[in-house]
Amino acid sequence: MNRPPPSSDTLSRLTNVVGERYAIRDLAAMDGYMREWRGIWHGVSPLVVRPANTDEVSRVLAIAHETNTAIVPQGGNTGLVGAQIPHETNTEVVLSLDRMTRIIAVDASDNTITVEAGAILRSMQDAADAADRLFPLSLASEGSCRIGGNLSSNAGGLNVIAYGNTRELCLGLEVVLADGRVWNGLKHLRKDNTGYDLRNIFIGAEGTLGIITGAVMKLFPKPRVQETAFIAIASPQAAVDLLSLARELSGNRVVAFEIMPQFAMDITVKHMGARNPLATPSPWYVLSELADPVRGTFLRILETAMERGWVSDATVAQSAAQRNELWAIRELMPESQTHEGASIKHDIAVPVSRIPAFFTEADAVIRRMMPDARIMGYGHLGDGNIHYNITQPLGMEKQAFLSQWDAINDAVYAVVISLGGSISAEHGIGRLKRKYMPFIKSPVELHMMRGLKRMLDPKGILNPGKLLPE
Ligand code: 2HG
Ligand code: ZN
């Protein structure tokens, strides 16, 4: 971390690799690479390089390794934990993958898509669709996030319950190592039992072990029938019960199961122009989807759930347009929160059965600390992953609220740990959560992680000060 700024000679050597046009030194032109959408971090960097291909990434890293220059890899800059933003030290060079956007191949018989790391997630979904296939990774930022970042953060999103997170969708990787050597692991194999699983070391590593430059990802058949329901539900426990019922009655066809509280609905209606599709307000809502069920399955599930008193009202989309409208409510939720002032976010996971206990215990703790806090616990109930976000109370000064950041984090994480959970389910560690690593990783785990880091990046030039604790 305490390295001197790169010399002007180093900066011009790095510039020469990508060419003047793709090396940004001008502060204004660099700004978009220095800020992230939460507005928490604002990096300061002497140079942003935008390589055109793997060879240029390799040459950049060879120079960085030789000159001990820190490199911060960046994809679509949509990350939520600051991993992609340089420190404020003006010493770290940003390497953006935003020119490496190619979809190299879509293979409908092998069900694979091969891409460069800067490919935008939506362009992969579209390319799969054009080949009558599904690339199921789906998240609110899909129009701008890039697959290299999705892999580096092991992103989750809305369909993890059925298809897994980014890690589970990956078959092969190409990675440039810290010293510039290239590992070509772009395999299309479904089975490959030949020793250590190198691919998975780089997934979720947040660019601290190597820079992912290419990937082979899995494709799936496109569902022919989708049943999407928006459901007013009594409580998180009723939601957990409904999930079990939906799985049973649909023959395990649940591909999404999201929960959201009334507060989340209110602010999405207020700020984002969304419309509550249900007439009566409810303390909780569930948005769920079945893929390829026997037609009418969701109605049967809802009838049973109503008889059992779990569900008070629901609507099942009757057209693609209605389905999109229902999904928009959920996808606009993170942005709606930014209009309500500051929020202290948590991306927690507990076993699905413990979600009701998590809400009860965490809400009680927060209410004791800050009675007027506006709690927005929502998200991927089907994965046991809740975005437990605390929004600043009406009338409270932003600074007074933010001064409680650590206290609120500590309180929520204590509940999570007592329930056998994780403090990061899908957003990663980055800068935001690295200080919590010693609490959630055992000394043995940290020893192994540090050993990997030392072996793959002996000079510590790759994304320093991220993920691993000091
Ligand atoms: C989502 O599920 C994102 O929409 C963002 O993971 C969640 O922290 C958030 O608000
Ligand atoms: Zn999420």
CSV table of C-alpha atoms and ligand atoms in Angstrom, one decimal:
chain,number,residue,atom,x,y,z
A,1,MET,CA,0.0,0.0,0.0
A,2,ASN,CA,2.8,2.4,0.8
A,3,ARG,CA,4.4,2.3,-2.6
A,4,PRO,CA,5.7,5.5,-4.2
A,5,PRO,CA,3.8,6.8,-7.3
A,6,PRO,CA,4.9,5.2,-10.6
A,7,SER,CA,7.7,7.1,-12.3
A,8,SER,CA,7.0,9.1,-15.4
A,9,ASP,CA,9.1,6.5,-17.3
A,10,THR,CA,6.8,3.7,-16.1
A,11,LEU,CA,3.7,5.7,-17.0
A,12,SER,CA,5.0,6.2,-20.5
A,13,ARG,CA,5.9,2.6,-20.9
A,14,LEU,CA,2.4,1.6,-19.9
A,15,THR,CA,1.0,4.2,-22.2
A,16,ASN,CA,3.0,2.8,-25.1
A,17,VAL,CA,1.5,-0.6,-24.7
A,18,VAL,CA,-2.1,0.6,-25.2
A,19,GLY,CA,-1.4,3.6,-27.3
A,20,GLU,CA,-1.8,7.3,-26.4
A,21,ARG,CA,-5.5,7.2,-27.4
A,22,TYR,CA,-6.4,4.5,-24.8
A,23,ALA,CA,-4.2,5.8,-21.9
A,24,ILE,CA,-6.1,8.4,-19.9
A,25,ARG,CA,-4.1,11.0,-17.9
A,26,ASP,CA,-6.6,13.8,-18.0
A,27,LEU,CA,-8.4,14.2,-14.7
A,28,ALA,CA,-11.8,15.0,-16.1
A,29,ALA,CA,-11.7,12.2,-18.7
A,30,MET,CA,-10.7,9.8,-15.9
A,31,ASP,CA,-13.5,10.7,-13.5
A,32,GLY,CA,-15.9,8.0,-14.6
A,33,TYR,CA,-13.3,5.4,-13.6
A,34,MET,CA,-12.7,7.0,-10.2
A,35,ARG,CA,-16.2,7.1,-8.8
A,36,GLU,CA,-18.8,4.4,-8.2
A,37,TRP,CA,-22.5,4.7,-8.1
A,38,ARG,CA,-22.9,4.6,-4.3
A,39,GLY,CA,-20.7,7.7,-4.1
A,40,ILE,CA,-18.7,6.3,-1.2
A,41,TRP,CA,-15.3,6.2,-2.8
A,42,HIS,CA,-13.5,8.6,-5.1
A,43,GLY,CA,-10.2,7.3,-6.2
A,44,VAL,CA,-7.2,9.3,-7.5
A,45,SER,CA,-5.0,7.7,-10.1
A,46,PRO,CA,-2.1,8.8,-12.3
A,47,LEU,CA,-3.3,6.7,-15.3
A,48,VAL,CA,-6.1,4.6,-16.7
A,49,VAL,CA,-5.1,2.1,-19.4
A,50,ARG,CA,-7.7,0.5,-21.7
A,51,PRO,CA,-6.0,-2.5,-23.4
A,52,ALA,CA,-7.5,-3.9,-26.6
A,53,ASN,CA,-6.7,-7.6,-26.0
A,54,THR,CA,-5.1,-10.2,-23.7
A,55,ASP,CA,-1.6,-9.5,-25.1
A,56,GLU,CA,-1.8,-5.9,-24.1
A,57,VAL,CA,-3.0,-6.8,-20.6
A,58,SER,CA,-0.1,-9.2,-20.4
A,59,ARG,CA,2.4,-6.5,-21.4
A,60,VAL,CA,0.9,-4.0,-19.0
A,61,LEU,CA,1.2,-6.5,-16.1
A,62,ALA,CA,4.8,-7.5,-17.1
A,63,ILE,CA,5.8,-3.8,-16.8
A,64,ALA,CA,3.8,-3.3,-13.6
A,65,HIS,CA,5.5,-6.4,-12.1
A,66,GLU,CA,8.9,-5.2,-13.0
A,67,THR,CA,8.4,-1.7,-11.7
A,68,ASN,CA,6.3,-2.7,-8.7
A,69,THR,CA,3.3,-0.7,-9.9
A,70,ALA,CA,-0.1,-1.3,-8.4
A,71,ILE,CA,-2.9,-2.2,-10.8
A,72,VAL,CA,-6.6,-1.9,-10.1
A,73,PRO,CA,-8.6,-4.0,-12.6
A,74,GLN,CA,-12.0,-2.5,-13.5
A,75,GLY,CA,-15.0,-3.9,-15.5
A,76,GLY,CA,-18.3,-2.1,-15.7
A,77,ASN,CA,-17.7,-0.2,-12.4
A,78,THR,CA,-21.0,-1.3,-10.9
A,79,GLY,CA,-19.5,-3.1,-7.9
A,80,LEU,CA,-20.9,-2.3,-4.5
A,81,VAL,CA,-17.9,-2.7,-2.2
A,82,GLY,CA,-15.3,-0.5,-3.7
A,83,ALA,CA,-13.1,-3.3,-5.1
A,84,GLN,CA,-12.9,-1.6,-8.6
A,85,ILE,CA,-11.9,1.9,-7.4
A,86,PRO,CA,-8.3,2.9,-6.7
A,87,HIS,CA,-7.3,4.4,-3.4
A,88,GLU,CA,-7.0,8.1,-3.0
A,89,THR,CA,-3.2,7.9,-3.1
A,90,ASN,CA,-2.5,8.7,-6.8
A,91,THR,CA,-0.2,5.6,-6.9
A,92,GLU,CA,-2.4,2.9,-8.5
A,93,VAL,CA,-3.0,2.5,-12.2
A,94,VAL,CA,-6.5,1.5,-13.3
A,95,LEU,CA,-6.7,-1.2,-16.0
A,96,SER,CA,-10.1,-1.1,-17.6
A,97,LEU,CA,-11.4,-4.1,-19.5
A,98,ASP,CA,-14.0,-1.8,-21.2
A,99,ARG,CA,-12.6,-2.3,-24.7
A,100,MET,CA,-12.5,-6.1,-24.5
A,101,THR,CA,-16.2,-6.6,-25.2
A,102,ARG,CA,-16.2,-9.3,-27.9
A,103,ILE,CA,-18.5,-12.3,-27.8
A,104,ILE,CA,-16.2,-14.8,-29.4
A,105,ALA,CA,-18.5,-17.8,-29.9
A,106,VAL,CA,-21.9,-19.1,-29.0
A,107,ASP,CA,-22.1,-22.9,-29.3
A,108,ALA,CA,-25.7,-24.0,-29.1
A,109,SER,CA,-24.8,-27.7,-29.2
A,110,ASP,CA,-22.3,-27.5,-26.3
A,111,ASN,CA,-24.4,-24.9,-24.6
A,112,THR,CA,-21.5,-22.5,-24.1
A,113,ILE,CA,-20.7,-18.9,-24.8
A,114,THR,CA,-17.1,-17.7,-25.0
A,115,VAL,CA,-16.4,-14.0,-24.4
A,116,GLU,CA,-13.8,-11.4,-23.6
A,117,ALA,CA,-13.9,-10.2,-20.0
A,118,GLY,CA,-15.3,-6.8,-20.9
A,119,ALA,CA,-18.4,-8.2,-22.5
A,120,ILE,CA,-21.5,-6.5,-21.1
A,121,LEU,CA,-23.8,-8.9,-19.4
A,122,ARG,CA,-26.8,-7.9,-21.5
A,123,SER,CA,-24.9,-8.5,-24.7
A,124,MET,CA,-24.3,-12.0,-23.5
A,125,GLN,CA,-27.9,-12.5,-22.7
A,126,ASP,CA,-28.8,-11.2,-26.2
A,127,ALA,CA,-26.3,-13.4,-28.0
A,128,ALA,CA,-27.6,-16.4,-26.1
A,129,ASP,CA,-31.2,-15.4,-27.0
A,130,ALA,CA,-30.3,-15.1,-30.7
A,131,ALA,CA,-29.2,-18.7,-30.6
A,132,ASP,CA,-32.4,-19.8,-28.8
A,133,ARG,CA,-30.5,-20.3,-25.5
A,134,LEU,CA,-30.6,-18.7,-22.1
A,135,PHE,CA,-27.7,-17.1,-20.2
A,136,PRO,CA,-29.3,-16.9,-16.8
A,137,LEU,CA,-27.2,-14.5,-14.9
A,138,SER,CA,-29.5,-11.5,-14.4
A,139,LEU,CA,-29.0,-8.5,-12.1
A,140,ALA,CA,-30.2,-4.9,-11.9
A,141,SER,CA,-26.9,-3.6,-13.5
A,142,GLU,CA,-26.9,-6.0,-16.4
A,143,GLY,CA,-27.0,-3.2,-19.0
A,144,SER,CA,-23.6,-2.0,-17.9
A,145,CYS,CA,-21.8,-4.6,-15.7
A,146,ARG,CA,-19.2,-6.8,-17.5
A,147,ILE,CA,-18.6,-10.5,-17.2
A,148,GLY,CA,-15.1,-10.1,-15.8
A,149,GLY,CA,-16.5,-8.1,-12.9
A,150,ASN,CA,-19.3,-10.6,-12.5
A,151,LEU,CA,-16.7,-13.4,-12.2
A,152,SER,CA,-14.3,-11.4,-10.0
A,153,SER,CA,-17.1,-10.7,-7.6
A,154,ASN,CA,-18.9,-14.0,-8.1
A,155,ALA,CA,-22.1,-12.0,-8.7
A,156,GLY,CA,-25.5,-13.5,-7.8
A,157,GLY,CA,-28.7,-11.8,-8.9
A,158,LEU,CA,-32.2,-12.9,-9.5
A,159,ASN,CA,-31.9,-16.5,-10.8
A,160,VAL,CA,-29.3,-18.0,-8.5
A,161,ILE,CA,-32.0,-20.2,-6.9
A,162,ALA,CA,-32.2,-22.2,-10.2
A,163,TYR,CA,-29.0,-21.7,-12.0
A,164,GLY,CA,-26.4,-20.8,-9.4
A,165,ASN,CA,-24.2,-17.8,-9.1
A,166,THR,CA,-21.5,-16.7,-11.6
A,167,ARG,CA,-19.1,-19.3,-10.3
A,168,GLU,CA,-21.5,-22.1,-11.0
A,169,LEU,CA,-22.0,-20.8,-14.6
A,170,CYS,CA,-18.4,-20.8,-15.5
A,171,LEU,CA,-16.6,-23.6,-17.4
A,172,GLY,CA,-13.3,-22.0,-18.3
A,173,LEU,CA,-11.2,-18.8,-17.8
A,174,GLU,CA,-8.3,-17.0,-19.3
A,175,VAL,CA,-6.3,-15.1,-16.7
A,176,VAL,CA,-3.3,-12.9,-16.9
A,177,LEU,CA,-1.0,-13.5,-13.9
A,178,ALA,CA,0.6,-10.7,-11.9
A,179,ASP,CA,3.9,-11.1,-13.8
A,180,GLY,CA,2.2,-11.0,-17.2
A,181,ARG,CA,2.1,-14.7,-18.0
A,182,VAL,CA,-1.2,-15.9,-19.5
A,183,TRP,CA,-3.1,-18.9,-18.3
A,184,ASN,CA,-5.3,-20.2,-21.0
A,185,GLY,CA,-8.0,-22.2,-19.3
A,186,LEU,CA,-10.7,-21.5,-21.8
A,187,LYS,CA,-12.1,-25.1,-21.5
A,188,HIS,CA,-15.6,-26.1,-22.6
A,189,LEU,CA,-15.6,-29.3,-20.5
A,190,ARG,CA,-18.4,-30.2,-18.2
A,191,LYS,CA,-16.2,-32.7,-16.4
A,192,ASP,CA,-12.4,-32.3,-15.8
A,193,ASN,CA,-10.9,-34.0,-12.8
A,194,THR,CA,-7.3,-33.2,-13.2
A,195,GLY,CA,-6.2,-31.8,-9.9
A,196,TYR,CA,-6.5,-28.5,-8.2
A,197,ASP,CA,-9.4,-26.3,-9.4
A,198,LEU,CA,-7.5,-23.3,-10.6
A,199,ARG,CA,-10.5,-21.6,-12.2
A,200,ASN,CA,-12.3,-21.2,-8.9
A,201,ILE,CA,-9.4,-19.5,-7.2
A,202,PHE,CA,-9.8,-16.5,-9.5
A,203,ILE,CA,-13.6,-16.4,-9.3
A,204,GLY,CA,-14.6,-14.1,-6.4
A,205,ALA,CA,-11.0,-13.0,-6.0
A,206,GLU,CA,-11.8,-9.4,-6.9
A,207,GLY,CA,-8.8,-9.1,-9.1
A,208,THR,CA,-6.3,-9.7,-6.3
A,209,LEU,CA,-4.8,-12.9,-7.8
A,210,GLY,CA,-4.8,-12.3,-11.5
A,211,ILE,CA,-6.8,-10.4,-14.2
A,212,ILE,CA,-9.6,-12.4,-15.9
A,213,THR,CA,-9.5,-11.6,-19.6
A,214,GLY,CA,-11.8,-14.2,-21.1
A,215,ALA,CA,-14.4,-16.8,-20.1
A,216,VAL,CA,-16.4,-19.8,-21.2
A,217,MET,CA,-19.8,-19.7,-19.6
A,218,LYS,CA,-22.8,-22.2,-19.6
A,219,LEU,CA,-25.9,-21.7,-21.6
A,220,PHE,CA,-29.3,-23.3,-21.0
A,221,PRO,CA,-32.5,-24.1,-22.9
A,222,LYS,CA,-34.8,-21.1,-23.0
A,223,PRO,CA,-38.0,-21.6,-21.0
A,224,ARG,CA,-41.0,-21.8,-23.2
A,225,VAL,CA,-43.5,-21.0,-20.5
A,226,GLN,CA,-43.0,-18.6,-17.6
A,227,GLU,CA,-45.4,-17.9,-14.8
A,228,THR,CA,-44.6,-14.8,-12.8
A,229,ALA,CA,-46.5,-13.8,-9.7
A,230,PHE,CA,-46.5,-10.8,-7.5
A,231,ILE,CA,-47.8,-11.8,-4.1
A,232,ALA,CA,-48.9,-10.0,-0.9
A,233,ILE,CA,-47.6,-12.2,1.9
A,234,ALA,CA,-48.1,-12.1,5.6
A,235,SER,CA,-44.5,-12.5,6.9
A,236,PRO,CA,-41.1,-13.8,6.1
A,237,GLN,CA,-42.1,-17.1,7.6
A,238,ALA,CA,-45.0,-17.3,5.3
A,239,ALA,CA,-42.6,-16.6,2.4
A,240,VAL,CA,-40.3,-19.4,3.4
A,241,ASP,CA,-43.3,-21.7,3.6
A,242,LEU,CA,-44.6,-20.5,0.3
A,243,LEU,CA,-41.2,-21.3,-1.3
A,244,SER,CA,-41.3,-24.9,-0.1
A,245,LEU,CA,-44.9,-25.3,-1.4
A,246,ALA,CA,-44.0,-23.7,-4.7
A,247,ARG,CA,-41.1,-26.1,-5.2
A,248,GLU,CA,-43.2,-29.1,-4.3
A,249,LEU,CA,-46.2,-28.2,-6.4
A,250,SER,CA,-44.2,-27.1,-9.5
A,251,GLY,CA,-41.8,-30.0,-9.6
A,252,ASN,CA,-38.9,-27.8,-8.6
A,253,ARG,CA,-39.5,-25.2,-11.3
A,254,VAL,CA,-38.9,-22.0,-9.1
A,255,VAL,CA,-36.4,-19.9,-10.9
A,256,ALA,CA,-36.8,-16.7,-8.8
A,257,PHE,CA,-38.1,-15.9,-5.3
A,258,GLU,CA,-37.6,-12.4,-4.1
A,259,ILE,CA,-39.0,-10.8,-1.0
A,260,MET,CA,-39.6,-7.1,-0.3
A,261,PRO,CA,-41.2,-5.0,2.4
A,262,GLN,CA,-43.9,-2.4,2.1
A,263,PHE,CA,-41.3,0.4,2.6
A,264,ALA,CA,-39.4,-0.8,-0.5
A,265,MET,CA,-42.6,-0.8,-2.5
A,266,ASP,CA,-43.5,2.7,-1.3
A,267,ILE,CA,-40.3,4.3,-2.3
A,268,THR,CA,-40.2,2.5,-5.7
A,269,VAL,CA,-43.6,3.8,-6.4
A,270,LYS,CA,-42.7,7.3,-5.2
A,271,HIS,CA,-39.4,7.8,-6.9
A,272,MET,CA,-39.2,5.4,-9.9
A,273,GLY,CA,-42.7,5.6,-11.3
A,274,ALA,CA,-43.5,2.0,-10.5
A,275,ARG,CA,-47.1,0.9,-9.8
A,276,ASN,CA,-48.1,-1.5,-7.0
A,277,PRO,CA,-50.0,-4.2,-9.0
A,278,LEU,CA,-52.0,-5.2,-5.9
A,279,ALA,CA,-54.9,-3.2,-4.6
A,280,THR,CA,-54.3,-3.6,-0.9
A,281,PRO,CA,-51.1,-2.8,0.9
A,282,SER,CA,-49.2,-5.6,2.5
A,283,PRO,CA,-46.3,-5.7,5.0
A,284,TRP,CA,-44.4,-7.9,2.6
A,285,TYR,CA,-44.5,-8.9,-1.0
A,286,VAL,CA,-42.9,-11.8,-3.0
A,287,LEU,CA,-42.0,-11.8,-6.6
A,288,SER,CA,-41.6,-15.3,-7.9
A,289,GLU,CA,-41.2,-17.0,-11.2
A,290,LEU,CA,-41.6,-20.6,-12.5
A,291,ALA,CA,-40.0,-21.8,-15.7
A,292,ASP,CA,-41.7,-24.4,-17.8
A,293,PRO,CA,-44.4,-25.4,-15.3
A,294,VAL,CA,-47.6,-27.2,-16.2
A,295,ARG,CA,-49.7,-24.3,-17.2
A,296,GLY,CA,-51.8,-22.9,-14.3
A,297,THR,CA,-49.4,-24.1,-11.6
A,298,PHE,CA,-48.9,-20.8,-10.0
A,299,LEU,CA,-52.6,-20.3,-9.5
A,300,ARG,CA,-52.8,-23.7,-7.8
A,301,ILE,CA,-49.9,-22.8,-5.5
A,302,LEU,CA,-51.6,-19.5,-4.6
A,303,GLU,CA,-54.9,-21.1,-3.9
A,304,THR,CA,-53.3,-23.5,-1.4
A,305,ALA,CA,-51.3,-20.7,0.1
A,306,MET,CA,-54.4,-18.5,0.6
A,307,GLU,CA,-56.2,-21.4,2.2
A,308,ARG,CA,-53.4,-21.6,4.6
A,309,GLY,CA,-53.5,-17.9,5.4
A,310,TRP,CA,-50.0,-17.1,4.1
A,311,VAL,CA,-51.1,-15.0,1.1
A,312,SER,CA,-53.8,-12.3,1.1
A,313,ASP,CA,-53.6,-11.2,-2.6
A,314,ALA,CA,-51.7,-11.9,-5.7
A,315,THR,CA,-51.5,-11.3,-9.4
A,316,VAL,CA,-50.0,-13.6,-12.1
A,317,ALA,CA,-48.7,-11.9,-15.2
A,318,GLN,CA,-50.8,-12.5,-18.3
A,319,SER,CA,-48.4,-11.2,-20.9
A,320,ALA,CA,-44.7,-10.5,-21.4
A,321,ALA,CA,-45.4,-6.8,-20.8
A,322,GLN,CA,-47.0,-7.5,-17.5
A,323,ARG,CA,-44.1,-9.8,-16.5
A,324,ASN,CA,-41.7,-7.0,-17.3
A,325,GLU,CA,-43.7,-4.5,-15.3
A,326,LEU,CA,-43.5,-6.8,-12.3
A,327,TRP,CA,-39.8,-7.4,-12.6
A,328,ALA,CA,-39.2,-3.6,-13.0
A,329,ILE,CA,-40.6,-3.0,-9.5
A,330,ARG,CA,-37.9,-5.3,-8.1
A,331,GLU,CA,-35.1,-4.1,-10.3
A,332,LEU,CA,-35.8,-0.4,-9.6
A,333,MET,CA,-35.6,-1.0,-5.8
A,334,PRO,CA,-31.9,-0.4,-5.3
A,335,GLU,CA,-32.0,2.9,-7.1
A,336,SER,CA,-35.2,4.0,-5.3
A,337,GLN,CA,-33.3,3.9,-2.0
A,338,THR,CA,-30.7,6.4,-3.2
A,339,HIS,CA,-33.5,9.0,-3.3
A,340,GLU,CA,-34.3,8.6,0.5
A,341,GLY,CA,-30.9,9.8,1.8
A,342,ALA,CA,-28.0,7.7,3.0
A,343,SER,CA,-28.3,4.0,3.7
A,344,ILE,CA,-26.1,1.5,5.5
A,345,LYS,CA,-26.3,-1.7,3.4
A,346,HIS,CA,-25.7,-5.3,4.3
A,347,ASP,CA,-25.6,-8.2,1.9
A,348,ILE,CA,-26.1,-11.1,4.3
A,349,ALA,CA,-26.9,-14.8,3.9
A,350,VAL,CA,-28.3,-17.2,6.4
A,351,PRO,CA,-29.8,-20.7,5.8
A,352,VAL,CA,-33.2,-20.0,4.2
A,353,SER,CA,-35.0,-21.5,7.2
A,354,ARG,CA,-33.4,-18.9,9.4
A,355,ILE,CA,-34.5,-15.9,7.5
A,356,PRO,CA,-37.5,-15.2,9.7
A,357,ALA,CA,-35.3,-15.4,12.8
A,358,PHE,CA,-32.8,-13.1,11.1
A,359,PHE,CA,-35.5,-10.4,10.5
A,360,THR,CA,-36.9,-10.7,14.0
A,361,GLU,CA,-33.6,-10.4,15.7
A,362,ALA,CA,-31.9,-7.9,13.4
A,363,ASP,CA,-35.0,-5.6,13.4
A,364,ALA,CA,-35.1,-5.7,17.3
A,365,VAL,CA,-31.5,-4.8,17.5
A,366,ILE,CA,-31.8,-1.9,15.0
A,367,ARG,CA,-35.0,-0.6,16.7
A,368,ARG,CA,-33.2,-0.5,20.0
A,369,MET,CA,-30.3,1.5,18.5
A,370,MET,CA,-32.3,3.8,16.2
A,371,PRO,CA,-36.0,3.6,16.7
A,372,ASP,CA,-36.9,5.6,13.6
A,373,ALA,CA,-34.5,3.8,11.2
A,374,ARG,CA,-36.3,2.8,8.0
A,375,ILE,CA,-35.4,-0.8,7.5
A,376,MET,CA,-35.4,-2.1,3.9
A,377,GLY,CA,-34.6,-5.8,4.2
A,378,TYR,CA,-35.3,-7.3,0.7
A,379,GLY,CA,-33.9,-9.5,-1.9
A,380,HIS,CA,-33.1,-13.1,-2.7
A,381,LEU,CA,-35.0,-15.0,-0.1
A,382,GLY,CA,-34.8,-18.2,-2.2
A,383,ASP,CA,-31.0,-18.1,-1.7
A,384,GLY,CA,-31.1,-17.0,1.9
A,385,ASN,CA,-29.6,-13.7,0.8
A,386,ILE,CA,-31.2,-10.5,2.2
A,387,HIS,CA,-30.0,-6.9,1.4
A,388,TYR,CA,-30.7,-5.6,4.9
A,389,ASN,CA,-30.4,-1.9,4.2
A,390,ILE,CA,-31.0,0.7,6.8
A,391,THR,CA,-32.2,4.0,5.4
A,392,GLN,CA,-31.6,7.2,7.4
A,393,PRO,CA,-34.5,8.3,9.6
A,394,LEU,CA,-36.6,11.2,8.3
A,395,GLY,CA,-35.4,14.3,10.0
A,396,MET,CA,-32.0,12.9,11.0
A,397,GLU,CA,-28.8,14.6,9.8
A,398,LYS,CA,-27.0,12.5,7.3
A,399,GLN,CA,-23.7,12.8,9.2
A,400,ALA,CA,-25.4,11.8,12.5
A,401,PHE,CA,-26.8,8.8,10.8
A,402,LEU,CA,-23.6,7.8,9.1
A,403,SER,CA,-21.7,8.1,12.4
A,404,GLN,CA,-23.6,5.0,13.4
A,405,TRP,CA,-22.2,3.0,10.4
A,406,ASP,CA,-19.8,0.7,12.4
A,407,ALA,CA,-22.2,0.3,15.3
A,408,ILE,CA,-25.0,-0.8,12.9
A,409,ASN,CA,-22.7,-3.1,10.9
A,410,ASP,CA,-21.4,-4.7,14.1
A,411,ALA,CA,-24.9,-5.3,15.5
A,412,VAL,CA,-26.3,-6.8,12.2
A,413,TYR,CA,-23.2,-9.0,11.7
A,414,ALA,CA,-23.4,-10.3,15.3
A,415,VAL,CA,-27.0,-11.5,14.5
A,416,VAL,CA,-25.8,-13.0,11.2
A,417,ILE,CA,-22.9,-14.8,12.7
A,418,SER,CA,-25.0,-16.2,15.5
A,419,LEU,CA,-27.3,-17.7,12.9
A,420,GLY,CA,-24.5,-19.3,11.0
A,421,GLY,CA,-24.6,-16.8,8.2
A,422,SER,CA,-22.2,-14.8,6.0
A,423,ILE,CA,-21.6,-11.0,5.9
A,424,SER,CA,-21.3,-11.0,2.1
A,425,ALA,CA,-23.6,-13.2,0.0
A,426,GLU,CA,-23.0,-11.7,-3.4
A,427,HIS,CA,-21.5,-8.2,-3.4
A,428,GLY,CA,-18.0,-9.3,-2.2
A,429,ILE,CA,-15.6,-7.8,0.3
A,430,GLY,CA,-13.6,-5.1,-1.6
A,431,ARG,CA,-12.7,-2.1,0.6
A,432,LEU,CA,-16.0,-2.1,2.4
A,433,LYS,CA,-15.8,-5.3,4.4
A,434,ARG,CA,-12.2,-6.3,4.6
A,435,LYS,CA,-11.8,-5.4,8.2
A,436,TYR,CA,-14.5,-8.0,9.0
A,437,MET,CA,-12.6,-10.8,7.4
A,438,PRO,CA,-10.9,-11.9,10.7
A,439,PHE,CA,-14.3,-12.3,12.3
A,440,ILE,CA,-15.7,-14.5,9.5
A,441,LYS,CA,-12.6,-16.4,8.4
A,442,SER,CA,-10.7,-18.6,10.7
A,443,PRO,CA,-6.9,-18.2,11.1
A,444,VAL,CA,-6.5,-21.4,9.0
A,445,GLU,CA,-8.6,-19.9,6.2
A,446,LEU,CA,-6.8,-16.6,6.3
A,447,HIS,CA,-3.5,-18.4,6.2
A,448,MET,CA,-4.5,-20.3,3.0
A,449,MET,CA,-5.8,-17.1,1.4
A,450,ARG,CA,-2.6,-15.2,2.2
A,451,GLY,CA,-0.5,-18.1,0.9
A,452,LEU,CA,-2.4,-18.0,-2.4
A,453,LYS,CA,-1.9,-14.3,-2.7
A,454,ARG,CA,1.8,-14.5,-2.0
A,455,MET,CA,2.3,-17.3,-4.5
A,456,LEU,CA,0.4,-15.6,-7.3
A,457,ASP,CA,1.2,-12.0,-6.6
A,458,PRO,CA,4.5,-11.9,-4.7
A,459,LYS,CA,4.9,-8.2,-5.0
A,460,GLY,CA,1.3,-7.4,-4.0
A,461,ILE,CA,0.6,-5.3,-7.1
A,462,LEU,CA,-2.9,-6.6,-7.9
A,463,ASN,CA,-5.7,-4.6,-6.3
A,464,PRO,CA,-3.8,-4.0,-3.1
A,465,GLY,CA,-5.8,-3.1,0.0
A,466,LYS,CA,-8.9,-5.0,-1.1
A,467,LEU,CA,-10.5,-8.2,0.1
A,468,LEU,CA,-7.7,-9.5,2.4
A,469,PRO,CA,-7.5,-7.8,5.8
A,470,GLU,CA,-4.3,-5.8,6.7
B,1,2HG,C1,-30.0,-6.3,-5.8
B,1,2HG,O1,-30.3,-7.4,-5.4
B,1,2HG,C2,-28.6,-5.8,-5.7
B,1,2HG,O2,-30.8,-5.5,-6.3
B,1,2HG,C3,-28.4,-4.5,-4.9
B,1,2HG,O3,-27.8,-6.8,-5.2
B,1,2HG,C4,-28.9,-4.6,-3.5
B,1,2HG,O4,-27.7,-3.5,-1.9
B,1,2HG,C5,-28.7,-3.5,-2.6
B,1,2HG,O5,-29.6,-2.6,-2.4
B,2,ZN,ZN,-28.8,-8.7,-4.9
